[in-house]
Short mmCIF file of C-alpha atoms in Angstrom, two decimals:
data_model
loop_
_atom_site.label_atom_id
_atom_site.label_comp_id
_atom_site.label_asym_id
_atom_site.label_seq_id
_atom_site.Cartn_x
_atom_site.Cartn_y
_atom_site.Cartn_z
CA UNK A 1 18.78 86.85 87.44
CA UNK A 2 18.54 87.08 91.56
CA UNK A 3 17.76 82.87 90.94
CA UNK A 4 20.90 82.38 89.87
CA UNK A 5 23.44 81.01 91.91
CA UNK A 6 27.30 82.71 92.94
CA UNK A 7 28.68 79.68 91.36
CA UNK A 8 27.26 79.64 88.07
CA UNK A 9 28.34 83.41 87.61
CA UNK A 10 32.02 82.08 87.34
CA UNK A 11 30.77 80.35 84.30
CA UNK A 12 29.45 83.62 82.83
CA UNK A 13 31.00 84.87 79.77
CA UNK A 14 32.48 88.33 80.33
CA UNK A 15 29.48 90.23 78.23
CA UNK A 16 26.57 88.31 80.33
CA UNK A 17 28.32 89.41 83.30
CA UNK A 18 28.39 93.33 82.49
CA UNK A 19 24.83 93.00 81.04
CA UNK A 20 23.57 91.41 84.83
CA UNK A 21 25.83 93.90 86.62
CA UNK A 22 24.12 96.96 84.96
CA UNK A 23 20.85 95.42 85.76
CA UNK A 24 21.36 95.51 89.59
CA UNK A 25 22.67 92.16 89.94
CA UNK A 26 25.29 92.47 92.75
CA UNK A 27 26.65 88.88 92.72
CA UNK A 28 27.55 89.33 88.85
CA UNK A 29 29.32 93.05 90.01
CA UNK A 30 30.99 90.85 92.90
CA UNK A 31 32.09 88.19 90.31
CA UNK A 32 33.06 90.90 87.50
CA UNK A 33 35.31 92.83 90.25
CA UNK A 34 37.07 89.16 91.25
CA UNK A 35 37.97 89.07 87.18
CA UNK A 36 39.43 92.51 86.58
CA UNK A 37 41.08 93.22 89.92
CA UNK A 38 43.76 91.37 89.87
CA UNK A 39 45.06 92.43 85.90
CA UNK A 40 44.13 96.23 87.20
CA UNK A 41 46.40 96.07 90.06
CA UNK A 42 49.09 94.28 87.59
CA UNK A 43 48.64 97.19 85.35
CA UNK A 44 49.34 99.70 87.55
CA UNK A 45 52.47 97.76 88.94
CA UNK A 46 54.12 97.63 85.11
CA UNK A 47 52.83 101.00 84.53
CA UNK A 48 55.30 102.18 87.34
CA UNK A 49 52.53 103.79 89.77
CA UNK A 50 54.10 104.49 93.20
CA UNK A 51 53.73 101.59 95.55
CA UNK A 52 52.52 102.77 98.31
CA UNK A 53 49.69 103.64 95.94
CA UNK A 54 48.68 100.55 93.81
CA UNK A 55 46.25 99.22 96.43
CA UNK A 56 44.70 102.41 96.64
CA UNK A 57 44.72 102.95 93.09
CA UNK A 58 43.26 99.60 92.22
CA UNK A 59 40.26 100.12 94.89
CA UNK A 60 39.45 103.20 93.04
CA UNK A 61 39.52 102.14 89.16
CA UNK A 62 37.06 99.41 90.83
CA UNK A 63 34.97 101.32 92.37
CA UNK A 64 34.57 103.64 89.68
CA UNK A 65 34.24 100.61 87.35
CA UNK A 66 31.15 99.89 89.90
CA UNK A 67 29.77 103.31 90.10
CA UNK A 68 29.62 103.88 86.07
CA UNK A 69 28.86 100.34 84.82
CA UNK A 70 25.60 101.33 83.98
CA UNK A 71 26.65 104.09 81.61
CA UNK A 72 28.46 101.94 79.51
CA UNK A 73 26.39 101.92 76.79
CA UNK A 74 28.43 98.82 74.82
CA UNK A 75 28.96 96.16 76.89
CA UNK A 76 31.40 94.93 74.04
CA UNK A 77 33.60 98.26 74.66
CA UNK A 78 34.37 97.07 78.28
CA UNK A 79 38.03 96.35 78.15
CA UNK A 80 38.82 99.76 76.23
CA UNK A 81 36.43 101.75 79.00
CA UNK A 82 37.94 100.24 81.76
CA UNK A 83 41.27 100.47 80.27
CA UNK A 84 40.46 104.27 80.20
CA UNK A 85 40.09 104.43 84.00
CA UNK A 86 43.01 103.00 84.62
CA UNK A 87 44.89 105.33 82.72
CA UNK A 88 43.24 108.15 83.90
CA UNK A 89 44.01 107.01 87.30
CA UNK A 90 47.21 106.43 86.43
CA UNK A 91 47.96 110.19 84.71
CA UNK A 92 46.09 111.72 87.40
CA UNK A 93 49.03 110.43 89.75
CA UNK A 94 51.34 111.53 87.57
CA UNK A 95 50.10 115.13 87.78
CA UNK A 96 49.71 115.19 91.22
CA UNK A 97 53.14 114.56 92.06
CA UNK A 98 53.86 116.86 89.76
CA UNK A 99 56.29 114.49 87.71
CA UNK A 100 56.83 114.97 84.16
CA UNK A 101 56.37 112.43 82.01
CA UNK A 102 59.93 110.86 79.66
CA UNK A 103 59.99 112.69 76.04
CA UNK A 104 61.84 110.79 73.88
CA UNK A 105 62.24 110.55 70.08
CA UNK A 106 61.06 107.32 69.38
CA UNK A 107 63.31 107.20 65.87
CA UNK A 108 66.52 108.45 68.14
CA UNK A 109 65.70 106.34 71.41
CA UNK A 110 64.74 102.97 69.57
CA UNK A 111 66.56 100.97 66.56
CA UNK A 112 64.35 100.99 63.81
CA UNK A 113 63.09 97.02 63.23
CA UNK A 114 60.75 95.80 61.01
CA UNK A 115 57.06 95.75 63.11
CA UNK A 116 55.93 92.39 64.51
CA UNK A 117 52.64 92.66 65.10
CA UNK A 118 52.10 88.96 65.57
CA UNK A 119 54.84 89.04 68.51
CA UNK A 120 53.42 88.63 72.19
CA UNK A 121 54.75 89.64 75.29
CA UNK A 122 53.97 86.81 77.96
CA UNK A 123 54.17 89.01 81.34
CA UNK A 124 54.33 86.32 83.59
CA UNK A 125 53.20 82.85 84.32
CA UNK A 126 51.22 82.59 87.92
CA UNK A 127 51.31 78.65 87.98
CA UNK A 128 54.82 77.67 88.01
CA UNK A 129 56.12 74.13 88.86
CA UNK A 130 57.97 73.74 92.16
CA UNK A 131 61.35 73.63 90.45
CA UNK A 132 60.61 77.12 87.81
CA UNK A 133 59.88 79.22 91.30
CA UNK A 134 62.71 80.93 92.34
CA UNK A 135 63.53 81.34 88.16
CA UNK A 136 60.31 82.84 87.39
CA UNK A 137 59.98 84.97 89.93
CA UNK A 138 63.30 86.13 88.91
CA UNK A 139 62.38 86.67 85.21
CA UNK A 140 59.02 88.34 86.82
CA UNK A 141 61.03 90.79 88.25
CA UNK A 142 63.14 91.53 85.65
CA UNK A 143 60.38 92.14 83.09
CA UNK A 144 58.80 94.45 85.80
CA UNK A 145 62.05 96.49 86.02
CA UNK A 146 62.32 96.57 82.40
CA UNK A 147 58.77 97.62 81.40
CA UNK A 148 58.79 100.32 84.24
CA UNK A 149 62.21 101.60 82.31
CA UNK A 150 60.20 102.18 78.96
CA UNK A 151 59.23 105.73 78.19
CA UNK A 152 55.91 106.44 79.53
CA UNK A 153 54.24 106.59 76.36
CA UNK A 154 55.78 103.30 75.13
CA UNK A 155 55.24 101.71 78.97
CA UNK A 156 51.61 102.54 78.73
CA UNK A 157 50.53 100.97 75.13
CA UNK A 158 52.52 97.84 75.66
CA UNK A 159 50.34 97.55 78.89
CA UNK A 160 46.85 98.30 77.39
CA UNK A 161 47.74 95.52 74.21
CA UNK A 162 49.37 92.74 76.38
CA UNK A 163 47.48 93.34 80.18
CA UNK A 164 44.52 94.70 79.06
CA UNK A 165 44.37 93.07 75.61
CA UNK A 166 42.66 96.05 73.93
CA UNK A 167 42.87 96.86 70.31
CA UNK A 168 45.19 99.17 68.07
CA UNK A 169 42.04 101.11 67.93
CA UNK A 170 40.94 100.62 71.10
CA UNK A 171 44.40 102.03 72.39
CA UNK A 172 44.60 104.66 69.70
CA UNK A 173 41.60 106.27 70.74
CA UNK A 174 42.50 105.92 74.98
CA UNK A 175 45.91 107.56 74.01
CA UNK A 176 44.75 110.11 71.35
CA UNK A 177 46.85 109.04 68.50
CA UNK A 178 46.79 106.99 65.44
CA UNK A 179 46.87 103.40 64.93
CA UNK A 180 50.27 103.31 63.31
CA UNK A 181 51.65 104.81 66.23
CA UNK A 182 50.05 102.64 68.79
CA UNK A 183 51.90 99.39 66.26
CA UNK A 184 55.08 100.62 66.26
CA UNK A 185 55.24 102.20 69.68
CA UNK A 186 54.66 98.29 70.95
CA UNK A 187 56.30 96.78 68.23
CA UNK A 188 59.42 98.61 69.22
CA UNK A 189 59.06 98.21 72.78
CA UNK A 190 58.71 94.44 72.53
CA UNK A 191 61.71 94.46 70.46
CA UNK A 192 63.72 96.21 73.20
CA UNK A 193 62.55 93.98 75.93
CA UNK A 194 63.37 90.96 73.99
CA UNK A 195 66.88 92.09 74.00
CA UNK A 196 66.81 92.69 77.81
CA UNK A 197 65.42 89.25 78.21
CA UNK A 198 67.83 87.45 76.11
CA UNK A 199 70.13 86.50 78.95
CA UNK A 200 67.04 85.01 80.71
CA UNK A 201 65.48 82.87 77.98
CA UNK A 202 68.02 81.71 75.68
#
């Protein structure tokens, strides 16, 4: 593996890549860190961590990403491990500042809608033409603010599905609840950010 050149590791599928980084291969850790940093950081943004912290919070989900690669037992499970640290991360803020977290009846909060499951939440597009900046940055924003407004329950599946692009199961068992609820926990909180974005995409 140590033969194998920095640039030919940004060729590596994702499962190589874990595989060489549990084997001691720091330029694969190096070029797995470069992948996942920047949709960790992004995650913790929509999941409404404080600002001040997302840097820090980001350094540590990678470094503990670094520290307990080798553990990982199925490279395969990756996403839904690492989308574990992040959450822990993100609940262990939550405790310390000693905030508790929205309870709200999902049949009294939401209108009930038929599930979608094939809907998809584009977050945001990074390579904009010159003309779409100041419009997309705009939208950006707005689906930040909107997402952060979600119940924390809701806020944190839709993140996990559309940032993380984990499973129903995959978030089921990171959450500790079914797979029905995971579906229509981000079916309905698609639905309601449609509605906010309405004004922006029609």
């Amino acid at each position: 593996m140590k033969g194998i050149s920095k640039k030919k590791y940004k060729d590596m599928n994702l499962y190589d890549l874990i595989c060489c980084s549990q084997e001691n291969d720091y330029d694969a850790l190096e070029e797995l860190i470069k992948r996942e940093q920047k949709n960790i950081y992004a995650s913790f943004c929509y999941l409404g961590a404080s600002k001040e912290n997302i840097s820090d919070l980001t350094q540590e989900a990678l470094f503990r990403m670094s520290k307990n690669i080798k553990n990982l037992k199925n490279p395969k499970l990756f996403k839904s491990w690492l989308g574990q640290i992040v959450t822990n991360l993100f609940y262990d803020e939550l405790r310390k500042k000693q905030r508790i977290p929205d309870s709200v009846s999902i049949d009294s909060y939401w209108l009930h809608d038929d599930e979608n499951d094939d809907c998809v939440l584009h977050i945001c597009d990074n390579k904009l033409k010159p003309d779409e900046t100041t419009i997309g940055k705009e939208l950006t924003d707005v689906i930040r603010e909107m997402i952060c407004r979600l119940p924390e329950h809701f806020r944190v599946v839709i993140i996990l599905r559309e940032l993380q692009g984990l499973s129903y199961e995959e978030i089921a068992k990171i959450t500790k609840t079914n797979v029905g609820t995971v579906k229509s926990r981000i079916s309905r909180a698609r639905n309601k950010l449609q509605e906010c974005l309405k004004p922006y995409v029609a």
